[in-house]
Amino acid sequence: MPSDRFVVGVVGPCGSGKSTLIAALEARGFVCRHIAQEHSHVQDMWRRMSDPDVLIFLQASFPVCSARRTLNWSEADYAEQQRRLAHALARADLIVDTDSLTPGEVAARALDFLSTFQPNP
């Protein structure tokens, strides 16, 4: 059930499906924040910039990210993104590996989780 009581943050490497999931959640009335933590050297920039009540981390492997988007970076660049995302990953409320899921399946997992989520007061 959508709620204006909490903000959903979505984070993950480039090509993991963040924009697609956010569009699906917003279409159902959720307030979402796209968090581009993978571009920041500041570990907790995701929290400083958006301070979400719930954090969803979308994981995707380098081959899958590369297939989904035209990327001009190497596996070393991907590994650096993963390093930058480690702080958010460790604090995520929900982690979804999107490699073998359709966008609809990713959205369904997020919606299922959010239907029972209770933000901390």
mmCIF file with all atom_site columns, N, CA and C in Angstrom, residues 39-113:
data_model
loop_
_atom_site.group_PDB
_atom_site.id
_atom_site.type_symbol
_atom_site.label_atom_id
_atom_site.label_alt_id
_atom_site.label_comp_id
_atom_site.label_asym_id
_atom_site.label_entity_id
_atom_site.label_seq_id
_atom_site.pdbx_PDB_ins_code
_atom_site.Cartn_x
_atom_site.Cartn_y
_atom_site.Cartn_z
_atom_site.occupancy
_atom_site.B_iso_or_equiv
_atom_site.pdbx_formal_charge
_atom_site.auth_seq_id
_atom_site.auth_comp_id
_atom_site.auth_asym_id
_atom_site.auth_atom_id
_atom_site.pdbx_PDB_model_num
ATOM 1   N N  . HIS A 1 39  ? 28.485 7.039   -7.817  1.00 0.00 ? 39  HIS A N  1
ATOM 2   C CA . HIS A 1 39  ? 29.338 8.093   -8.365  1.00 0.00 ? 39  HIS A CA 1
ATOM 3   C C  . HIS A 1 39  ? 30.047 8.908   -7.286  1.00 0.00 ? 39  HIS A C  1
ATOM 4   N N  . SER A 1 40  ? 29.785 8.626   -6.020  1.00 0.00 ? 40  SER A N  1
ATOM 5   C CA . SER A 1 40  ? 30.323 9.436   -4.927  1.00 0.00 ? 40  SER A CA 1
ATOM 6   C C  . SER A 1 40  ? 31.418 8.709   -4.159  1.00 0.00 ? 40  SER A C  1
ATOM 7   N N  . HIS A 1 41  ? 32.451 9.461   -3.792  1.00 0.00 ? 41  HIS A N  1
ATOM 8   C CA . HIS A 1 41  ? 33.515 8.917   -2.948  1.00 0.00 ? 41  HIS A CA 1
ATOM 9   C C  . HIS A 1 41  ? 33.139 8.998   -1.471  1.00 0.00 ? 41  HIS A C  1
ATOM 10  N N  . VAL A 1 42  ? 32.087 9.719   -1.139  1.00 0.00 ? 42  VAL A N  1
ATOM 11  C CA . VAL A 1 42  ? 31.649 9.875   0.249   1.00 0.00 ? 42  VAL A CA 1
ATOM 12  C C  . VAL A 1 42  ? 30.731 8.702   0.586   1.00 0.00 ? 42  VAL A C  1
ATOM 13  N N  . GLN A 1 43  ? 31.166 7.838   1.508   1.00 0.00 ? 43  GLN A N  1
ATOM 14  C CA . GLN A 1 43  ? 30.463 6.585   1.800   1.00 0.00 ? 43  GLN A CA 1
ATOM 15  C C  . GLN A 1 43  ? 28.980 6.734   2.080   1.00 0.00 ? 43  GLN A C  1
ATOM 16  N N  . ASP A 1 44  ? 28.633 7.714   2.882   1.00 0.00 ? 44  ASP A N  1
ATOM 17  C CA . ASP A 1 44  ? 27.234 7.841   3.280   1.00 0.00 ? 44  ASP A CA 1
ATOM 18  C C  . ASP A 1 44  ? 26.517 8.987   2.574   1.00 0.00 ? 44  ASP A C  1
ATOM 19  N N  . MET A 1 45  ? 26.966 9.327   1.371   1.00 0.00 ? 45  MET A N  1
ATOM 20  C CA . MET A 1 45  ? 26.309 10.391  0.613   1.00 0.00 ? 45  MET A CA 1
ATOM 21  C C  . MET A 1 45  ? 24.837 10.051  0.371   1.00 0.00 ? 45  MET A C  1
ATOM 22  N N  . TRP A 1 46  ? 24.531 8.787   0.193   1.00 0.00 ? 46  TRP A N  1
ATOM 23  C CA . TRP A 1 46  ? 23.145 8.356   -0.005  1.00 0.00 ? 46  TRP A CA 1
ATOM 24  C C  . TRP A 1 46  ? 22.264 8.823   1.149   1.00 0.00 ? 46  TRP A C  1
ATOM 25  N N  . ARG A 1 47  ? 22.791 8.752   2.355   1.00 0.00 ? 47  ARG A N  1
ATOM 26  C CA . ARG A 1 47  ? 22.006 9.163   3.524   1.00 0.00 ? 47  ARG A CA 1
ATOM 27  C C  . ARG A 1 47  ? 21.946 10.679  3.631   1.00 0.00 ? 47  ARG A C  1
ATOM 28  N N  . ARG A 1 48  ? 23.061 11.335  3.389   1.00 0.00 ? 48  ARG A N  1
ATOM 29  C CA . ARG A 1 48  ? 23.119 12.795  3.499   1.00 0.00 ? 48  ARG A CA 1
ATOM 30  C C  . ARG A 1 48  ? 22.208 13.488  2.488   1.00 0.00 ? 48  ARG A C  1
ATOM 31  N N  . MET A 1 49  ? 22.143 12.953  1.279   1.00 0.00 ? 49  MET A N  1
ATOM 32  C CA . MET A 1 49  ? 21.392 13.608  0.211   1.00 0.00 ? 49  MET A CA 1
ATOM 33  C C  . MET A 1 49  ? 19.896 13.270  0.222   1.00 0.00 ? 49  MET A C  1
ATOM 34  N N  . SER A 1 50  ? 19.541 12.070  0.653   1.00 0.00 ? 50  SER A N  1
ATOM 35  C CA . SER A 1 50  ? 18.133 11.681  0.537   1.00 0.00 ? 50  SER A CA 1
ATOM 36  C C  . SER A 1 50  ? 17.496 11.241  1.849   1.00 0.00 ? 50  SER A C  1
ATOM 37  N N  . ASP A 1 51  ? 18.280 10.753  2.783   1.00 0.00 ? 51  ASP A N  1
ATOM 38  C CA . ASP A 1 51  ? 17.797 10.290  4.086   1.00 0.00 ? 51  ASP A CA 1
ATOM 39  C C  . ASP A 1 51  ? 16.502 9.489   3.962   1.00 0.00 ? 51  ASP A C  1
ATOM 40  N N  . PRO A 1 52  ? 16.528 8.383   3.187   1.00 0.00 ? 52  PRO A N  1
ATOM 41  C CA . PRO A 1 52  ? 15.303 7.605   2.997   1.00 0.00 ? 52  PRO A CA 1
ATOM 42  C C  . PRO A 1 52  ? 14.898 6.856   4.265   1.00 0.00 ? 52  PRO A C  1
ATOM 43  N N  . ASP A 1 53  ? 13.618 6.578   4.370   1.00 0.00 ? 53  ASP A N  1
ATOM 44  C CA . ASP A 1 53  ? 13.113 5.774   5.483   1.00 0.00 ? 53  ASP A CA 1
ATOM 45  C C  . ASP A 1 53  ? 13.346 4.289   5.236   1.00 0.00 ? 53  ASP A C  1
ATOM 46  N N  . VAL A 1 54  ? 13.375 3.916   3.978   1.00 0.00 ? 54  VAL A N  1
ATOM 47  C CA . VAL A 1 54  ? 13.636 2.533   3.586   1.00 0.00 ? 54  VAL A CA 1
ATOM 48  C C  . VAL A 1 54  ? 14.611 2.570   2.415   1.00 0.00 ? 54  VAL A C  1
ATOM 49  N N  . LEU A 1 55  ? 15.590 1.668   2.432   1.00 0.00 ? 55  LEU A N  1
ATOM 50  C CA . LEU A 1 55  ? 16.614 1.640   1.387   1.00 0.00 ? 55  LEU A CA 1
ATOM 51  C C  . LEU A 1 55  ? 16.571 0.301   0.666   1.00 0.00 ? 55  LEU A C  1
ATOM 52  N N  . ILE A 1 56  ? 16.344 0.364   -0.644  1.00 0.00 ? 56  ILE A N  1
ATOM 53  C CA . ILE A 1 56  ? 16.348 -0.824  -1.490  1.00 0.00 ? 56  ILE A CA 1
ATOM 54  C C  . ILE A 1 56  ? 17.623 -0.803  -2.314  1.00 0.00 ? 56  ILE A C  1
ATOM 55  N N  . PHE A 1 57  ? 18.380 -1.888  -2.232  1.00 0.00 ? 57  PHE A N  1
ATOM 56  C CA . PHE A 1 57  ? 19.624 -2.014  -2.983  1.00 0.00 ? 57  PHE A CA 1
ATOM 57  C C  . PHE A 1 57  ? 19.399 -3.000  -4.116  1.00 0.00 ? 57  PHE A C  1
ATOM 58  N N  . LEU A 1 58  ? 19.610 -2.538  -5.350  1.00 0.00 ? 58  LEU A N  1
ATOM 59  C CA . LEU A 1 58  ? 19.516 -3.415  -6.516  1.00 0.00 ? 58  LEU A CA 1
ATOM 60  C C  . LEU A 1 58  ? 20.918 -3.829  -6.919  1.00 0.00 ? 58  LEU A C  1
ATOM 61  N N  . GLN A 1 59  ? 21.147 -5.125  -6.953  1.00 0.00 ? 59  GLN A N  1
ATOM 62  C CA . GLN A 1 59  ? 22.451 -5.654  -7.331  1.00 0.00 ? 59  GLN A CA 1
ATOM 63  C C  . GLN A 1 59  ? 22.349 -6.234  -8.734  1.00 0.00 ? 59  GLN A C  1
ATOM 64  N N  . ALA A 1 60  ? 23.403 -6.071  -9.505  1.00 0.00 ? 60  ALA A N  1
ATOM 65  C CA . ALA A 1 60  ? 23.494 -6.678  -10.834 1.00 0.00 ? 60  ALA A CA 1
ATOM 66  C C  . ALA A 1 60  ? 24.964 -6.884  -11.146 1.00 0.00 ? 60  ALA A C  1
ATOM 67  N N  . SER A 1 61  ? 25.271 -7.971  -11.810 1.00 0.00 ? 61  SER A N  1
ATOM 68  C CA . SER A 1 61  ? 26.657 -8.291  -12.147 1.00 0.00 ? 61  SER A CA 1
ATOM 69  C C  . SER A 1 61  ? 27.165 -7.393  -13.276 1.00 0.00 ? 61  SER A C  1
ATOM 70  N N  . PHE A 1 62  ? 28.477 -7.338  -13.419 1.00 0.00 ? 62  PHE A N  1
ATOM 71  C CA . PHE A 1 62  ? 29.075 -6.529  -14.480 1.00 0.00 ? 62  PHE A CA 1
ATOM 72  C C  . PHE A 1 62  ? 28.571 -6.948  -15.863 1.00 0.00 ? 62  PHE A C  1
ATOM 73  N N  . PRO A 1 63  ? 28.536 -8.255  -16.197 1.00 0.00 ? 63  PRO A N  1
ATOM 74  C CA . PRO A 1 63  ? 28.040 -8.631  -17.530 1.00 0.00 ? 63  PRO A CA 1
ATOM 75  C C  . PRO A 1 63  ? 26.592 -8.188  -17.774 1.00 0.00 ? 63  PRO A C  1
ATOM 76  N N  . VAL A 1 64  ? 25.750 -8.293  -16.762 1.00 0.00 ? 64  VAL A N  1
ATOM 77  C CA . VAL A 1 64  ? 24.347 -7.904  -16.926 1.00 0.00 ? 64  VAL A CA 1
ATOM 78  C C  . VAL A 1 64  ? 24.224 -6.390  -17.059 1.00 0.00 ? 64  VAL A C  1
ATOM 79  N N  . CYS A 1 65  ? 24.930 -5.645  -16.213 1.00 0.00 ? 65  CYS A N  1
ATOM 80  C CA . CYS A 1 65  ? 24.908 -4.177  -16.324 1.00 0.00 ? 65  CYS A CA 1
ATOM 81  C C  . CYS A 1 65  ? 25.376 -3.741  -17.707 1.00 0.00 ? 65  CYS A C  1
ATOM 82  N N  . SER A 1 66  ? 26.421 -4.383  -18.196 1.00 0.00 ? 66  SER A N  1
ATOM 83  C CA . SER A 1 66  ? 26.967 -4.038  -19.510 1.00 0.00 ? 66  SER A CA 1
ATOM 84  C C  . SER A 1 66  ? 25.982 -4.350  -20.625 1.00 0.00 ? 66  SER A C  1
ATOM 85  N N  . ALA A 1 67  ? 25.234 -5.435  -20.488 1.00 0.00 ? 67  ALA A N  1
ATOM 86  C CA . ALA A 1 67  ? 24.255 -5.807  -21.507 1.00 0.00 ? 67  ALA A CA 1
ATOM 87  C C  . ALA A 1 67  ? 23.044 -4.877  -21.489 1.00 0.00 ? 67  ALA A C  1
ATOM 88  N N  . ARG A 1 68  ? 22.687 -4.383  -20.321 1.00 0.00 ? 68  ARG A N  1
ATOM 89  C CA . ARG A 1 68  ? 21.513 -3.517  -20.196 1.00 0.00 ? 68  ARG A CA 1
ATOM 90  C C  . ARG A 1 68  ? 21.769 -2.100  -20.676 1.00 0.00 ? 68  ARG A C  1
ATOM 91  N N  . ARG A 1 69  ? 22.985 -1.653  -20.522 1.00 0.00 ? 69  ARG A N  1
ATOM 92  C CA . ARG A 1 69  ? 23.321 -0.269  -20.876 1.00 0.00 ? 69  ARG A CA 1
ATOM 93  C C  . ARG A 1 69  ? 24.630 -0.252  -21.646 1.00 0.00 ? 69  ARG A C  1
ATOM 94  N N  . THR A 1 70  ? 24.763 0.736   -22.508 1.00 0.00 ? 70  THR A N  1
ATOM 95  C CA . THR A 1 70  ? 26.035 0.922   -23.188 1.00 0.00 ? 70  THR A CA 1
ATOM 96  C C  . THR A 1 70  ? 26.968 1.605   -22.200 1.00 0.00 ? 70  THR A C  1
ATOM 97  N N  . LEU A 1 71  ? 27.890 0.836   -21.664 1.00 0.00 ? 71  LEU A N  1
ATOM 98  C CA . LEU A 1 71  ? 28.798 1.351   -20.643 1.00 0.00 ? 71  LEU A CA 1
ATOM 99  C C  . LEU A 1 71  ? 30.194 1.482   -21.216 1.00 0.00 ? 71  LEU A C  1
ATOM 100 N N  . ASN A 1 72  ? 30.847 2.549   -20.859 1.00 0.00 ? 72  ASN A N  1
ATOM 101 C CA . ASN A 1 72  ? 32.216 2.745   -21.344 1.00 0.00 ? 72  ASN A CA 1
ATOM 102 C C  . ASN A 1 72  ? 33.203 2.552   -20.201 1.00 0.00 ? 72  ASN A C  1
ATOM 103 N N  . TRP A 1 73  ? 32.896 1.628   -19.317 1.00 0.00 ? 73  TRP A N  1
ATOM 104 C CA . TRP A 1 73  ? 33.805 1.366   -18.227 1.00 0.00 ? 73  TRP A CA 1
ATOM 105 C C  . TRP A 1 73  ? 34.135 -0.116  -18.137 1.00 0.00 ? 73  TRP A C  1
ATOM 106 N N  . SER A 1 74  ? 35.188 -0.406  -17.405 1.00 0.00 ? 74  SER A N  1
ATOM 107 C CA . SER A 1 74  ? 35.739 -1.753  -17.319 1.00 0.00 ? 74  SER A CA 1
ATOM 108 C C  . SER A 1 74  ? 35.251 -2.461  -16.055 1.00 0.00 ? 74  SER A C  1
ATOM 109 N N  . GLU A 1 75  ? 35.661 -3.715  -15.914 1.00 0.00 ? 75  GLU A N  1
ATOM 110 C CA . GLU A 1 75  ? 35.338 -4.441  -14.689 1.00 0.00 ? 75  GLU A CA 1
ATOM 111 C C  . GLU A 1 75  ? 35.970 -3.772  -13.477 1.00 0.00 ? 75  GLU A C  1
ATOM 112 N N  . ALA A 1 76  ? 37.124 -3.141  -13.661 1.00 0.00 ? 76  ALA A N  1
ATOM 113 C CA . ALA A 1 76  ? 37.758 -2.409  -12.550 1.00 0.00 ? 76  ALA A CA 1
ATOM 114 C C  . ALA A 1 76  ? 36.890 -1.221  -12.138 1.00 0.00 ? 76  ALA A C  1
ATOM 115 N N  . ASP A 1 77  ? 36.287 -0.551  -13.109 1.00 0.00 ? 77  ASP A N  1
ATOM 116 C CA . ASP A 1 77  ? 35.369 0.557   -12.800 1.00 0.00 ? 77  ASP A CA 1
ATOM 117 C C  . ASP A 1 77  ? 34.139 0.033   -12.052 1.00 0.00 ? 77  ASP A C  1
ATOM 118 N N  . TYR A 1 78  ? 33.640 -1.113  -12.486 1.00 0.00 ? 78  TYR A N  1
ATOM 119 C CA . TYR A 1 78  ? 32.501 -1.734  -11.817 1.00 0.00 ? 78  TYR A CA 1
ATOM 120 C C  . TYR A 1 78  ? 32.870 -2.085  -10.373 1.00 0.00 ? 78  TYR A C  1
ATOM 121 N N  . ALA A 1 79  ? 34.055 -2.639  -10.187 1.00 0.00 ? 79  ALA A N  1
ATOM 122 C CA . ALA A 1 79  ? 34.514 -2.982  -8.834  1.00 0.00 ? 79  ALA A CA 1
ATOM 123 C C  . ALA A 1 79  ? 34.597 -1.731  -7.961  1.00 0.00 ? 79  ALA A C  1
ATOM 124 N N  . GLU A 1 80  ? 35.011 -0.618  -8.543  1.00 0.00 ? 80  GLU A N  1
ATOM 125 C CA . GLU A 1 80  ? 35.059 0.645   -7.797  1.00 0.00 ? 80  GLU A CA 1
ATOM 126 C C  . GLU A 1 80  ? 33.646 1.086   -7.419  1.00 0.00 ? 80  GLU A C  1
ATOM 127 N N  . GLN A 1 81  ? 32.694 0.921   -8.320  1.00 0.00 ? 81  GLN A N  1
ATOM 128 C CA . GLN A 1 81  ? 31.304 1.237   -7.980  1.00 0.00 ? 81  GLN A CA 1
ATOM 129 C C  . GLN A 1 81  ? 30.854 0.390   -6.796  1.00 0.00 ? 81  GLN A C  1
ATOM 130 N N  . GLN A 1 82  ? 31.176 -0.886  -6.826  1.00 0.00 ? 82  GLN A N  1
ATOM 131 C CA . GLN A 1 82  ? 30.795 -1.775  -5.732  1.00 0.00 ? 82  GLN A CA 1
ATOM 132 C C  . GLN A 1 82  ? 31.421 -1.320  -4.412  1.00 0.00 ? 82  GLN A C  1
ATOM 133 N N  . ARG A 1 83  ? 32.655 -0.875  -4.461  1.00 0.00 ? 83  ARG A N  1
ATOM 134 C CA . ARG A 1 83  ? 33.317 -0.366  -3.256  1.00 0.00 ? 83  ARG A CA 1
ATOM 135 C C  . ARG A 1 83  ? 32.570 0.858   -2.728  1.00 0.00 ? 83  ARG A C  1
ATOM 136 N N  . ARG A 1 84  ? 32.203 1.753   -3.624  1.00 0.00 ? 84  ARG A N  1
ATOM 137 C CA . ARG A 1 84  ? 31.490 2.969   -3.226  1.00 0.00 ? 84  ARG A CA 1
ATOM 138 C C  . ARG A 1 84  ? 30.090 2.666   -2.696  1.00 0.00 ? 84  ARG A C  1
ATOM 139 N N  . LEU A 1 85  ? 29.525 1.569   -3.123  1.00 0.00 ? 85  LEU A N  1
ATOM 140 C CA . LEU A 1 85  ? 28.175 1.190   -2.712  1.00 0.00 ? 85  LEU A CA 1
ATOM 141 C C  . LEU A 1 85  ? 28.138 0.340   -1.442  1.00 0.00 ? 85  LEU A C  1
ATOM 142 N N  . ALA A 1 86  ? 29.298 -0.079  -0.950  1.00 0.00 ? 86  ALA A N  1
ATOM 143 C CA . ALA A 1 86  ? 29.358 -1.014  0.182   1.00 0.00 ? 86  ALA A CA 1
ATOM 144 C C  . ALA A 1 86  ? 28.637 -0.496  1.424   1.00 0.00 ? 86  ALA A C  1
ATOM 145 N N  . HIS A 1 87  ? 28.772 0.780   1.722   1.00 0.00 ? 87  HIS A N  1
ATOM 146 C CA . HIS A 1 87  ? 28.131 1.361   2.903   1.00 0.00 ? 87  HIS A CA 1
ATOM 147 C C  . HIS A 1 87  ? 26.611 1.255   2.780   1.00 0.00 ? 87  HIS A C  1
ATOM 148 N N  . ALA A 1 88  ? 26.079 1.589   1.623   1.00 0.00 ? 88  ALA A N  1
ATOM 149 C CA . ALA A 1 88  ? 24.631 1.493   1.402   1.00 0.00 ? 88  ALA A CA 1
ATOM 150 C C  . ALA A 1 88  ? 24.178 0.035   1.415   1.00 0.00 ? 88  ALA A C  1
ATOM 151 N N  . LEU A 1 89  ? 24.951 -0.843  0.795   1.00 0.00 ? 89  LEU A N  1
ATOM 152 C CA . LEU A 1 89  ? 24.600 -2.263  0.767   1.00 0.00 ? 89  LEU A CA 1
ATOM 153 C C  . LEU A 1 89  ? 24.484 -2.820  2.184   1.00 0.00 ? 89  LEU A C  1
ATOM 154 N N  . ALA A 1 90  ? 25.422 -2.455  3.043   1.00 0.00 ? 90  ALA A N  1
ATOM 155 C CA . ALA A 1 90  ? 25.419 -2.954  4.421   1.00 0.00 ? 90  ALA A CA 1
ATOM 156 C C  . ALA A 1 90  ? 24.222 -2.452  5.219   1.00 0.00 ? 90  ALA A C  1
ATOM 157 N N  . ARG A 1 91  ? 23.611 -1.370  4.775   1.00 0.00 ? 91  ARG A N  1
ATOM 158 C CA . ARG A 1 91  ? 22.501 -0.766  5.507   1.00 0.00 ? 91  ARG A CA 1
ATOM 159 C C  . ARG A 1 91  ? 21.150 -0.907  4.796   1.00 0.00 ? 91  ARG A C  1
ATOM 160 N N  . ALA A 1 92  ? 21.135 -1.636  3.707   1.00 0.00 ? 92  ALA A N  1
ATOM 161 C CA . ALA A 1 92  ? 19.901 -1.791  2.930   1.00 0.00 ? 92  ALA A CA 1
ATOM 162 C C  . ALA A 1 92  ? 18.856 -2.596  3.694   1.00 0.00 ? 92  ALA A C  1
ATOM 163 N N  . ASP A 1 93  ? 17.618 -2.182  3.541   1.00 0.00 ? 93  ASP A N  1
ATOM 164 C CA . ASP A 1 93  ? 16.501 -2.913  4.136   1.00 0.00 ? 93  ASP A CA 1
ATOM 165 C C  . ASP A 1 93  ? 16.088 -4.087  3.258   1.00 0.00 ? 93  ASP A C  1
ATOM 166 N N  . LEU A 1 94  ? 16.297 -3.943  1.956   1.00 0.00 ? 94  LEU A N  1
ATOM 167 C CA . LEU A 1 94  ? 15.969 -4.994  0.996   1.00 0.00 ? 94  LEU A CA 1
ATOM 168 C C  . LEU A 1 94  ? 17.054 -5.005  -0.069  1.00 0.00 ? 94  LEU A C  1
ATOM 169 N N  . ILE A 1 95  ? 17.564 -6.195  -0.368  1.00 0.00 ? 95  ILE A N  1
ATOM 170 C CA . ILE A 1 95  ? 18.559 -6.373  -1.430  1.00 0.00 ? 95  ILE A CA 1
ATOM 171 C C  . ILE A 1 95  ? 17.941 -7.293  -2.471  1.00 0.00 ? 95  ILE A C  1
ATOM 172 N N  . VAL A 1 96  ? 17.945 -6.843  -3.725  1.00 0.00 ? 96  VAL A N  1
ATOM 173 C CA . VAL A 1 96  ? 17.382 -7.639  -4.816  1.00 0.00 ? 96  VAL A CA 1
ATOM 174 C C  . VAL A 1 96  ? 18.449 -7.800  -5.889  1.00 0.00 ? 96  VAL A C  1
ATOM 175 N N  . ASP A 1 97  ? 18.821 -9.047  -6.172  1.00 0.00 ? 97  ASP A N  1
ATOM 176 C CA . ASP A 1 97  ? 19.734 -9.336  -7.277  1.00 0.00 ? 97  ASP A CA 1
ATOM 177 C C  . ASP A 1 97  ? 18.878 -9.388  -8.537  1.00 0.00 ? 97  ASP A C  1
ATOM 178 N N  . THR A 1 98  ? 19.084 -8.429  -9.424  1.00 0.00 ? 98  THR A N  1
ATOM 179 C CA . THR A 1 98  ? 18.220 -8.281  -10.595 1.00 0.00 ? 98  THR A CA 1
ATOM 180 C C  . THR A 1 98  ? 18.696 -9.058  -11.820 1.00 0.00 ? 98  THR A C  1
ATOM 181 N N  . ASP A 1 99  ? 19.820 -9.761  -11.717 1.00 0.00 ? 99  ASP A N  1
ATOM 182 C CA . ASP A 1 99  ? 20.396 -10.442 -12.880 1.00 0.00 ? 99  ASP A CA 1
ATOM 183 C C  . ASP A 1 99  ? 19.395 -11.305 -13.643 1.00 0.00 ? 99  ASP A C  1
ATOM 184 N N  . SER A 1 100 ? 18.642 -12.121 -12.943 1.00 0.00 ? 100 SER A N  1
ATOM 185 C CA . SER A 1 100 ? 17.754 -13.069 -13.630 1.00 0.00 ? 100 SER A CA 1
ATOM 186 C C  . SER A 1 100 ? 16.279 -12.704 -13.496 1.00 0.00 ? 100 SER A C  1
ATOM 187 N N  . LEU A 1 101 ? 16.000 -11.466 -13.099 1.00 0.00 ? 101 LEU A N  1
ATOM 188 C CA . LEU A 1 101 ? 14.617 -11.040 -12.907 1.00 0.00 ? 101 LEU A CA 1
ATOM 189 C C  . LEU A 1 101 ? 14.172 -10.062 -13.990 1.00 0.00 ? 101 LEU A C  1
ATOM 190 N N  . THR A 1 102 ? 12.896 -10.108 -14.315 1.00 0.00 ? 102 THR A N  1
ATOM 191 C CA . THR A 1 102 ? 12.321 -9.105  -15.213 1.00 0.00 ? 102 THR A CA 1
ATOM 192 C C  . THR A 1 102 ? 12.040 -7.847  -14.391 1.00 0.00 ? 102 THR A C  1
ATOM 193 N N  . PRO A 1 103 ? 11.858 -6.704  -15.046 1.00 0.00 ? 103 PRO A N  1
ATOM 194 C CA . PRO A 1 103 ? 11.486 -5.501  -14.294 1.00 0.00 ? 103 PRO A CA 1
ATOM 195 C C  . PRO A 1 103 ? 10.225 -5.705  -13.456 1.00 0.00 ? 103 PRO A C  1
ATOM 196 N N  . GLY A 1 104 ? 9.268  -6.441  -13.973 1.00 0.00 ? 104 GLY A N  1
ATOM 197 C CA . GLY A 1 104 ? 8.048  -6.715  -13.220 1.00 0.00 ? 104 GLY A CA 1
ATOM 198 C C  . GLY A 1 104 ? 8.305  -7.543  -11.971 1.00 0.00 ? 104 GLY A C  1
ATOM 199 N N  . GLU A 1 105 ? 9.215  -8.499  -12.076 1.00 0.00 ? 105 GLU A N  1
ATOM 200 C CA . GLU A 1 105 ? 9.555  -9.327  -10.913 1.00 0.00 ? 105 GLU A CA 1
ATOM 201 C C  . GLU A 1 105 ? 10.293 -8.519  -9.852  1.00 0.00 ? 105 GLU A C  1
ATOM 202 N N  . VAL A 1 106 ? 11.163 -7.614  -10.287 1.00 0.00 ? 106 VAL A N  1
ATOM 203 C CA . VAL A 1 106 ? 11.867 -6.740  -9.337  1.00 0.00 ? 106 VAL A CA 1
ATOM 204 C C  . VAL A 1 106 ? 10.849 -5.868  -8.610  1.00 0.00 ? 106 VAL A C  1
ATOM 205 N N  . ALA A 1 107 ? 9.934  -5.274  -9.364  1.00 0.00 ? 107 ALA A N  1
ATOM 206 C CA . ALA A 1 107 ? 8.900  -4.426  -8.764  1.00 0.00 ? 107 ALA A CA 1
ATOM 207 C C  . ALA A 1 107 ? 8.036  -5.229  -7.799  1.00 0.00 ? 107 ALA A C  1
ATOM 208 N N  . ALA A 1 108 ? 7.686  -6.453  -8.166  1.00 0.00 ? 108 ALA A N  1
ATOM 209 C CA . ALA A 1 108 ? 6.852  -7.289  -7.299  1.00 0.00 ? 108 ALA A CA 1
ATOM 210 C C  . ALA A 1 108 ? 7.550  -7.576  -5.976  1.00 0.00 ? 108 ALA A C  1
ATOM 211 N N  . ARG A 1 109 ? 8.841  -7.846  -6.024  1.00 0.00 ? 109 ARG A N  1
ATOM 212 C CA . ARG A 1 109 ? 9.581  -8.099  -4.776  1.00 0.00 ? 109 ARG A CA 1
ATOM 213 C C  . ARG A 1 109 ? 9.611  -6.853  -3.901  1.00 0.00 ? 109 ARG A C  1
ATOM 214 N N  . ALA A 1 110 ? 9.843  -5.712  -4.526  1.00 0.00 ? 110 ALA A N  1
ATOM 215 C CA . ALA A 1 110 ? 9.875  -4.459  -3.767  1.00 0.00 ? 110 ALA A CA 1
ATOM 216 C C  . ALA A 1 110 ? 8.501  -4.153  -3.177  1.00 0.00 ? 110 ALA A C  1
ATOM 217 N N  . LEU A 1 111 ? 7.458  -4.310  -3.972  1.00 0.00 ? 111 LEU A N  1
ATOM 218 C CA . LEU A 1 111 ? 6.100  -4.033  -3.497  1.00 0.00 ? 111 LEU A CA 1
ATOM 219 C C  . LEU A 1 111 ? 5.700  -4.975  -2.366  1.00 0.00 ? 111 LEU A C  1
ATOM 220 N N  . ASP A 1 112 ? 6.091  -6.227  -2.471  1.00 0.00 ? 112 ASP A N  1
ATOM 221 C CA . ASP A 1 112 ? 5.797  -7.187  -1.414  1.00 0.00 ? 112 ASP A CA 1
ATOM 222 C C  . ASP A 1 112 ? 6.471  -6.753  -0.111  1.00 0.00 ? 112 ASP A C  1
ATOM 223 N N  . PHE A 1 113 ? 7.731  -6.365  -0.201  1.00 0.00 ? 113 PHE A N  1
ATOM 224 C CA . PHE A 1 113 ? 8.458  -5.900  0.982   1.00 0.00 ? 113 PHE A CA 1
ATOM 225 C C  . PHE A 1 113 ? 7.822  -4.635  1.550   1.00 0.00 ? 113 PHE A C  1
#
